[in-house]
Coordinates of C-alpha atoms in Angstrom, one line a residue:
X1 CA 157.4 186.9 -6.4
X2 CA 159.0 184.5 -8.9
X3 CA 157.4 183.3 -11.9
X4 CA 156.3 180.1 -12.0
X5 CA 157.2 179.7 -15.7
X6 CA 160.1 182.8 -16.0
X7 CA 162.0 183.9 -12.7
X8 CA 165.3 183.3 -12.5
X9 CA 168.7 183.4 -10.4
X10 CA 171.9 186.4 -11.0
X11 CA 174.1 184.0 -11.3
X12 CA 171.6 181.9 -13.7
X13 CA 171.0 184.9 -15.4
X14 CA 175.4 185.8 -16.6
X15 CA 175.2 182.1 -17.5
X16 CA 171.2 180.9 -17.1
X17 CA 174.8 161.7 6.7
X18 CA 173.1 158.5 7.7
X19 CA 172.3 155.9 5.1
X20 CA 169.3 155.5 4.6
X21 CA 166.2 153.7 2.7
X22 CA 166.1 154.1 -1.2
X23 CA 162.6 153.9 -2.4
X24 CA 162.8 152.2 -5.8
X25 CA 162.0 154.5 -9.4
X26 CA 158.6 154.1 -9.8
X27 CA 167.6 192.9 -9.7
X28 CA 170.6 193.6 -11.3
X29 CA 172.4 196.2 -10.5
X30 CA 170.1 199.4 -11.9
X31 CA 173.2 201.7 -13.0
X32 CA 170.6 204.8 -12.0
X33 CA 171.9 203.9 -8.8
X34 CA 175.1 203.5 -7.3
X35 CA 176.9 199.6 -7.0
X36 CA 175.7 198.0 -4.1
X37 CA 178.4 196.4 -2.4
X38 CA 179.9 193.3 -3.2
X39 CA 179.0 191.4 -0.6
X40 CA 181.6 189.3 1.2
X41 CA 182.0 185.3 -0.1
X42 CA 182.1 183.5 3.4
X43 CA 183.4 179.7 3.4
X44 CA 181.5 177.3 4.5
X45 CA 182.9 173.0 4.8
X46 CA 179.0 171.6 3.7
X47 CA 178.1 169.1 5.1
X48 CA 178.3 165.9 2.0
X49 CA 175.4 164.2 0.7
X50 CA 174.0 161.2 1.5
X51 CA 175.7 158.3 -1.7
X52 CA 172.5 156.7 -3.7
X53 CA 173.6 153.4 -5.2
X54 CA 172.3 152.7 -9.4
X55 CA 168.7 151.6 -8.3
X56 CA 169.7 147.7 -9.8
X57 CA 167.0 147.6 -13.7
X58 CA 166.6 144.1 -14.9
X59 CA 167.9 143.9 -19.3
X60 CA 164.6 143.2 -20.0
X61 CA 163.2 146.3 -17.7
X62 CA 163.3 149.1 -18.9
X63 CA 163.7 152.0 -16.6
X64 CA 161.4 154.3 -15.4
X65 CA 161.8 158.0 -16.7
X66 CA 162.3 160.3 -12.8
X67 CA 159.1 163.4 -12.9
X68 CA 159.3 163.5 -9.6
X69 CA 161.5 163.7 -5.9
X70 CA 159.2 160.3 -5.6
X71 CA 161.1 158.4 -8.8
X72 CA 163.8 160.0 -7.7
X73 CA 164.3 158.0 -5.0
X74 CA 164.6 159.1 -1.0
X75 CA 167.0 158.4 1.6
X76 CA 166.3 159.5 5.9
X77 CA 168.3 162.0 6.9
X78 CA 170.0 162.8 9.9
X79 CA 168.4 163.2 12.9
X80 CA 167.5 166.7 12.7
X81 CA 168.5 167.9 16.2
X82 CA 172.0 167.2 14.8
X83 CA 171.6 169.5 12.5
X84 CA 173.9 173.3 12.2
X85 CA 170.9 175.5 11.8
X86 CA 171.3 179.6 13.0
X87 CA 168.7 180.2 15.6
X88 CA 167.7 183.4 14.1
X89 CA 167.0 181.8 10.7
X90 CA 165.0 179.2 12.1
X91 CA 163.0 181.5 13.6
X92 CA 162.1 182.9 10.9
X93 CA 161.4 180.1 8.6
X94 CA 159.5 179.0 11.5
X95 CA 157.0 182.1 10.8
X96 CA 156.7 180.9 7.2
X97 CA 156.8 178.1 7.9
X98 CA 152.9 178.8 9.2
X99 CA 152.4 181.2 6.9
X100 CA 152.4 178.5 4.0
X101 CA 150.5 176.0 6.2
X102 CA 147.0 176.5 4.5
X103 CA 148.5 175.8 1.4
X104 CA 150.2 173.1 2.1
X105 CA 146.4 171.9 3.4
X106 CA 145.2 172.3 0.3
X107 CA 147.8 172.4 -2.5
X108 CA 148.3 168.7 -4.7
X109 CA 151.5 167.5 -4.2
X110 CA 153.0 167.3 -7.9
X111 CA 156.8 165.7 -5.9
X112 CA 154.4 162.6 -4.8
X113 CA 155.2 162.8 -1.7
X114 CA 153.3 164.0 0.7
X115 CA 149.6 164.9 0.5
X116 CA 147.9 167.9 2.0
X117 CA 145.4 166.0 5.5
X118 CA 150.0 164.4 6.1
X119 CA 150.0 168.2 6.8
X120 CA 147.7 168.9 9.8
X121 CA 149.6 168.1 12.8
X122 CA 152.1 169.9 12.2
X123 CA 150.2 172.8 11.4
X124 CA 148.2 172.6 14.5
X125 CA 150.7 172.7 16.2
X126 CA 152.8 175.4 15.2
X127 CA 150.3 178.2 16.1
X128 CA 150.6 178.0 19.8
X129 CA 154.1 176.9 19.9
X130 CA 155.8 179.3 21.9
X131 CA 159.4 176.8 22.6
X132 CA 162.6 177.2 20.3
X133 CA 162.2 177.3 16.2
X134 CA 164.6 173.9 15.7
X135 CA 163.5 172.1 18.8
X136 CA 159.6 172.2 16.8
X137 CA 161.1 171.1 13.6
X138 CA 162.7 168.6 15.4
X139 CA 159.0 167.6 16.6
X140 CA 157.3 166.8 14.0
X141 CA 160.2 166.3 11.4
X142 CA 162.4 164.5 10.1
X143 CA 165.0 165.1 7.0
X144 CA 165.0 163.3 4.0
X145 CA 167.4 163.8 1.2
X146 CA 166.1 163.6 -2.4
X147 CA 167.9 162.2 -5.0
X148 CA 172.3 162.7 -4.9
X149 CA 171.1 165.2 -2.1
X150 CA 174.0 167.5 -3.8
X151 CA 172.4 170.8 -4.1
X152 CA 173.1 174.1 -5.8
X153 CA 172.2 176.7 -5.0
X154 CA 171.3 180.9 -6.4
X155 CA 170.0 184.0 -5.1
X156 CA 167.3 186.5 -5.8
X157 CA 165.8 190.4 -4.0
X158 CA 163.3 192.9 -4.7
X159 CA 164.6 195.2 -7.1
X160 CA 163.7 199.0 -7.2
X161 CA 163.8 201.3 -10.6
X162 CA 162.8 204.1 -11.8
X163 CA 159.1 204.1 -12.8
X164 CA 155.9 206.1 -13.4
X165 CA 151.9 206.4 -13.2
X166 CA 151.6 208.1 -15.2
X167 CA 152.6 208.5 -18.9
X168 CA 154.8 210.8 -19.2
X169 CA 158.6 212.1 -20.9
X170 CA 161.6 210.1 -19.9
X171 CA 158.4 206.9 -18.5
X172 CA 158.2 205.1 -21.4
X173 CA 158.5 201.3 -21.1
X174 CA 155.3 200.0 -21.0
X175 CA 154.3 197.1 -17.6
X176 CA 151.4 195.5 -18.5
X177 CA 148.7 193.3 -16.6
X178 CA 147.7 190.6 -18.3
X179 CA 146.2 190.0 -21.2
X180 CA 141.8 188.5 -20.6
X181 CA 142.8 187.5 -23.4
X182 CA 145.8 185.6 -22.5
X183 CA 144.4 181.2 -22.0
X184 CA 146.1 178.4 -19.6
X185 CA 145.8 174.8 -20.9
X186 CA 146.3 172.9 -18.1
X187 CA 147.3 169.8 -20.8
X188 CA 146.7 166.8 -17.7
X189 CA 142.4 167.7 -18.9
X190 CA 143.5 166.2 -22.0
X191 CA 146.0 163.3 -21.0
X192 CA 147.6 161.4 -18.2
X193 CA 150.6 161.2 -19.9
X194 CA 150.6 165.2 -19.6
X195 CA 149.5 165.4 -16.3
X196 CA 151.5 168.3 -14.3
X197 CA 152.2 169.5 -17.4
X198 CA 149.9 173.3 -19.0
X199 CA 150.6 175.6 -21.6
X200 CA 150.1 179.0 -22.2
X201 CA 148.6 181.2 -25.3
X202 CA 145.6 182.3 -27.1
X203 CA 142.5 182.4 -29.6
X204 CA 143.4 182.8 -32.8
X205 CA 139.3 181.5 -35.2
X206 CA 139.4 178.3 -34.1
X207 CA 143.4 178.1 -33.3
X208 CA 144.5 177.6 -30.0
X209 CA 148.3 179.1 -30.4
X210 CA 151.6 180.6 -29.7
X211 CA 150.8 183.8 -27.3
X212 CA 153.0 187.8 -29.0
X213 CA 156.6 187.1 -27.3
X214 CA 158.7 189.9 -26.3
X215 CA 159.4 191.4 -29.6
X216 CA 156.0 192.0 -30.5
X217 CA 155.0 192.4 -27.3
X218 CA 158.2 195.6 -27.0
X219 CA 157.0 196.6 -30.3
X220 CA 153.4 197.4 -29.2
X221 CA 150.8 194.3 -29.6
X222 CA 149.7 195.2 -26.7
X223 CA 149.6 199.4 -27.1
X224 CA 146.1 200.6 -26.7
X225 CA 144.4 198.2 -24.6
X226 CA 144.6 199.9 -21.9
X227 CA 146.4 196.9 -20.5
X228 CA 149.1 199.8 -19.3
X229 CA 150.0 199.3 -15.5
X230 CA 153.1 201.5 -15.3
X231 CA 155.6 202.9 -17.4
X232 CA 159.1 202.5 -17.1
X233 CA 162.7 205.0 -17.1
X234 CA 164.5 202.2 -18.6
X235 CA 164.1 199.6 -20.6
X236 CA 167.2 197.5 -19.6
X237 CA 165.9 198.4 -16.2
X238 CA 163.1 196.9 -16.5
X239 CA 164.4 193.7 -18.4
X240 CA 165.6 192.6 -14.7
X241 CA 163.2 193.5 -13.4
X242 CA 161.6 190.7 -15.2
X243 CA 163.5 187.9 -14.6
X244 CA 163.4 189.0 -11.4
X245 CA 159.4 188.7 -11.6
X246 CA 158.6 191.2 -8.8
X247 CA 159.9 194.5 -7.4
X248 CA 159.4 198.3 -6.9
X249 CA 159.4 201.1 -9.3
X250 CA 160.6 204.7 -7.1
X251 CA 157.8 206.8 -8.2
X252 CA 159.1 210.5 -9.3
X253 CA 157.2 212.5 -6.0
X254 CA 159.8 210.4 -3.9
X255 CA 156.8 207.7 -3.6
X256 CA 157.3 203.6 -4.5
X257 CA 154.3 201.7 -6.7
X258 CA 155.4 197.2 -5.4
X259 CA 154.2 195.5 -8.4
X260 CA 154.4 192.0 -9.0
X261 CA 154.2 188.3 -10.6
X262 CA 151.0 188.0 -12.4
X263 CA 150.9 186.0 -15.5
X264 CA 153.7 184.7 -18.4
X265 CA 153.6 185.4 -21.5
X266 CA 154.1 181.4 -21.7
X267 CA 157.3 182.5 -24.3
X268 CA 160.6 179.9 -23.2
X269 CA 163.3 181.2 -21.1
X270 CA 166.6 182.0 -22.3
X271 CA 169.2 183.8 -20.8
X272 CA 170.9 186.3 -22.3
X273 CA 174.4 186.8 -20.4
X274 CA 174.9 182.7 -22.0
X275 CA 174.2 183.9 -25.6
X276 CA 176.5 187.1 -24.6
X277 CA 179.0 185.4 -23.5
X278 CA 179.0 182.8 -26.6
X279 CA 179.0 184.9 -29.0
X280 CA 181.8 186.9 -27.6
X281 CA 180.2 189.9 -27.0
X282 CA 181.4 190.5 -23.3
X283 CA 183.8 188.1 -21.4
X284 CA 183.8 189.3 -17.3
X285 CA 179.3 187.2 -17.2
X286 CA 178.8 189.9 -14.9
X287 CA 176.3 191.8 -14.3
X288 CA 177.3 195.3 -14.7
X289 CA 178.6 193.6 -17.8
X290 CA 176.0 192.2 -19.3
X291 CA 174.3 195.9 -18.5
X292 CA 176.8 197.6 -19.8
X293 CA 176.8 196.4 -22.9
X294 CA 173.4 196.9 -24.0
X295 CA 173.6 200.6 -22.7
X296 CA 176.5 201.7 -25.4
X297 CA 174.4 199.8 -28.1
X298 CA 171.0 200.0 -27.9
X299 CA 169.9 198.5 -31.0
X300 CA 171.9 195.5 -30.5
X301 CA 171.8 195.2 -27.1
X302 CA 166.7 195.4 -27.6
X303 CA 168.0 192.7 -30.5
X304 CA 169.6 190.4 -27.5
X305 CA 166.6 191.1 -25.2
X306 CA 164.8 190.5 -27.4
X307 CA 165.4 186.7 -28.0
X308 CA 164.9 186.1 -24.7
X309 CA 161.1 185.4 -25.6
X310 CA 159.2 185.7 -22.3
X311 CA 157.8 188.2 -21.1
X312 CA 155.4 188.7 -17.7
X313 CA 152.6 190.2 -16.8
X314 CA 152.8 193.0 -13.5
X315 CA 149.6 193.9 -10.7
X316 CA 151.0 195.8 -8.2
X317 CA 151.1 194.7 -4.9
X318 CA 149.1 197.2 -1.5
X319 CA 149.7 194.6 0.8
X320 CA 151.8 192.4 2.1
X321 CA 154.7 190.9 -0.5
X322 CA 156.4 190.7 -2.7
X323 CA 154.5 187.3 -3.3
X324 CA 155.7 183.8 -4.1
X325 CA 154.5 181.5 -6.3
X326 CA 152.1 180.0 -2.9
X327 CA 150.9 183.5 -3.2
X328 CA 152.0 184.3 0.7
X329 CA 154.6 186.9 1.1
X330 CA 158.0 185.8 1.1
X331 CA 160.6 186.6 3.2
X332 CA 164.7 187.2 3.2
X333 CA 166.4 185.3 4.3
X334 CA 164.0 182.8 5.0
X335 CA 162.0 181.7 1.5
X336 CA 163.6 179.6 -1.5
X337 CA 162.4 178.8 -4.9
X338 CA 162.2 175.0 -5.9
X339 CA 160.7 172.8 -8.9
X340 CA 157.8 171.7 -6.8
X341 CA 158.7 168.7 -8.6
X342 CA 160.7 167.3 -6.4
X343 CA 160.5 169.3 -3.2
X344 CA 156.5 170.5 -2.0
X345 CA 155.4 174.0 -1.6
X346 CA 155.6 175.1 2.1
X347 CA 157.5 171.6 3.3
X348 CA 160.9 173.2 5.2
X349 CA 164.9 172.6 3.6
X350 CA 167.7 172.5 5.0
X351 CA 170.9 173.7 3.7
X352 CA 174.7 173.3 4.1
X353 CA 177.1 174.7 1.4
X354 CA 180.3 176.1 0.4
X355 CA 179.2 179.8 1.5
X356 CA 177.5 180.7 5.0
X357 CA 175.1 183.1 4.0
X358 CA 172.4 180.4 3.0
X359 CA 173.6 177.4 5.3
X360 CA 170.4 176.1 7.5
X361 CA 166.6 175.9 7.9
X362 CA 164.3 177.5 4.8
X363 CA 161.2 177.4 3.2
X364 CA 159.8 176.4 -0.1
X365 CA 157.7 179.2 -1.1
X366 CA 158.4 180.2 -4.5
X367 CA 158.9 178.4 -8.4
X368 CA 160.9 179.9 -11.6
X369 CA 161.5 179.3 -14.9
X370 CA 165.0 178.1 -14.2
X371 CA 165.0 176.3 -10.6
X372 CA 164.7 172.7 -12.4
X373 CA 165.1 169.9 -10.8
X374 CA 166.1 168.0 -7.6
X375 CA 168.1 170.3 -5.2
X376 CA 167.8 173.2 -6.7
X377 CA 167.1 176.6 -5.3
X378 CA 167.2 180.2 -5.8
X379 CA 167.7 182.0 -2.0
X380 CA 165.5 184.9 -1.7
X381 CA 167.5 187.7 0.4
X382 CA 164.6 191.2 0.5
X383 CA 164.7 194.5 -0.9
X384 CA 168.1 197.0 -1.0
X385 CA 172.1 196.6 -1.5
X386 CA 172.8 193.8 1.5
X387 CA 170.5 192.0 -0.7
X388 CA 171.0 192.7 -4.2
X389 CA 175.1 192.5 -3.1
X390 CA 174.7 189.0 -1.8
X391 CA 171.5 187.4 -4.6
X392 CA 173.9 188.6 -7.6
X393 CA 177.0 187.1 -6.0
X394 CA 175.5 183.9 -4.9
X395 CA 176.5 180.9 -6.1
X396 CA 177.1 177.6 -4.4
X397 CA 177.2 173.9 -3.5
X398 CA 177.0 172.2 -1.1
X399 CA 174.1 169.0 -0.2
X400 CA 170.3 169.5 0.5
X401 CA 167.7 167.2 2.8
X402 CA 164.0 168.3 3.4
X403 CA 161.8 168.3 6.1
X404 CA 158.8 166.2 5.8
X405 CA 155.7 165.4 8.7
X406 CA 157.4 162.1 10.4
X407 CA 154.1 159.7 9.4
X408 CA 155.0 160.5 5.8
X409 CA 158.4 159.9 6.8
X410 CA 157.1 156.6 8.0
X411 CA 155.0 156.0 5.0
X412 CA 157.8 156.6 2.7
X413 CA 161.0 154.3 4.6
X414 CA 159.2 152.0 6.4
X415 CA 161.7 150.7 8.7
X416 CA 164.0 148.2 8.5

């Protein structure tokens, strides 16, 4: 659902326990629908992360750049059986882990922690597992903490806006599929120093240049090329649906068309909430405040939205969904977006936060442009009013652990 380059948690938009051995470095509320009920701010007391001593570096030795989980340092966590985990959420996570297994076995893990074969035993076992979910995780995994383990968690959901399959009066905001001239370039093919990095753009003559930014696309740079898959009724609603990376179009006949992320123009993301607050255009930083200003000042609002140069391209979803970065359906209260440099996509994650709703076991199945760094997560809550209310108010801090296969942890952190 969330794109590798654009997904963003709502609160970010508004502004954008045992010691162990360390491996050394080396959607928005749509004004066309009633506001969602306010989700209760359920407080909880998070379990603190394991203190991590700084790694000693000789004055004549330069510190290694922290580029992934392995270079950030990994600490062995407490026994999984000792962690507080809600059985219902653990069952959802188990099902999502089972779904993720084919991808886990074949993906390249950019975190530096695992190899595809590491997951084979757990993925074979989950096919026929009939016991409780928490016991499964405790049997096949050990918990580790990456870096300081201090987690920051936001939320996202699947929004629904008014749309049409065809352009007609009241529906004139184009929703585009990926243009054929949009090219992905893996920079690692050109230099080992650039491994894991990529850019998007297009060819112009003999040069590779950045792709059209949002302002150009909104003003029609892609019009007339047959790229429109649908039309939205409102540019503000569509802007926030792009931030979520997936959503539902409520059609004039009452039907629903589901659309999901296909690609993005390669331009950097700019959070307009922080921008507007810094300029004194809004004061409370709420989603409602942002939308109210954009609607009351349409010309200025368009300019502000265009300052976010990123633009998302969609495809129609006809099967299960919405889909995460792994290509599998993300599940409300089970899937989280992560930075894959620090968390293997498909790995179980345990959260202990100062908000009760997201506590427990999740599975890393998505990524996002604002989800960067170790222990940064974006929790998916599904669709509907409850999901919108919880996701829109989610801003939680605490600690995080990643579940890795036991043999992997033994390799990474040898027993002493």
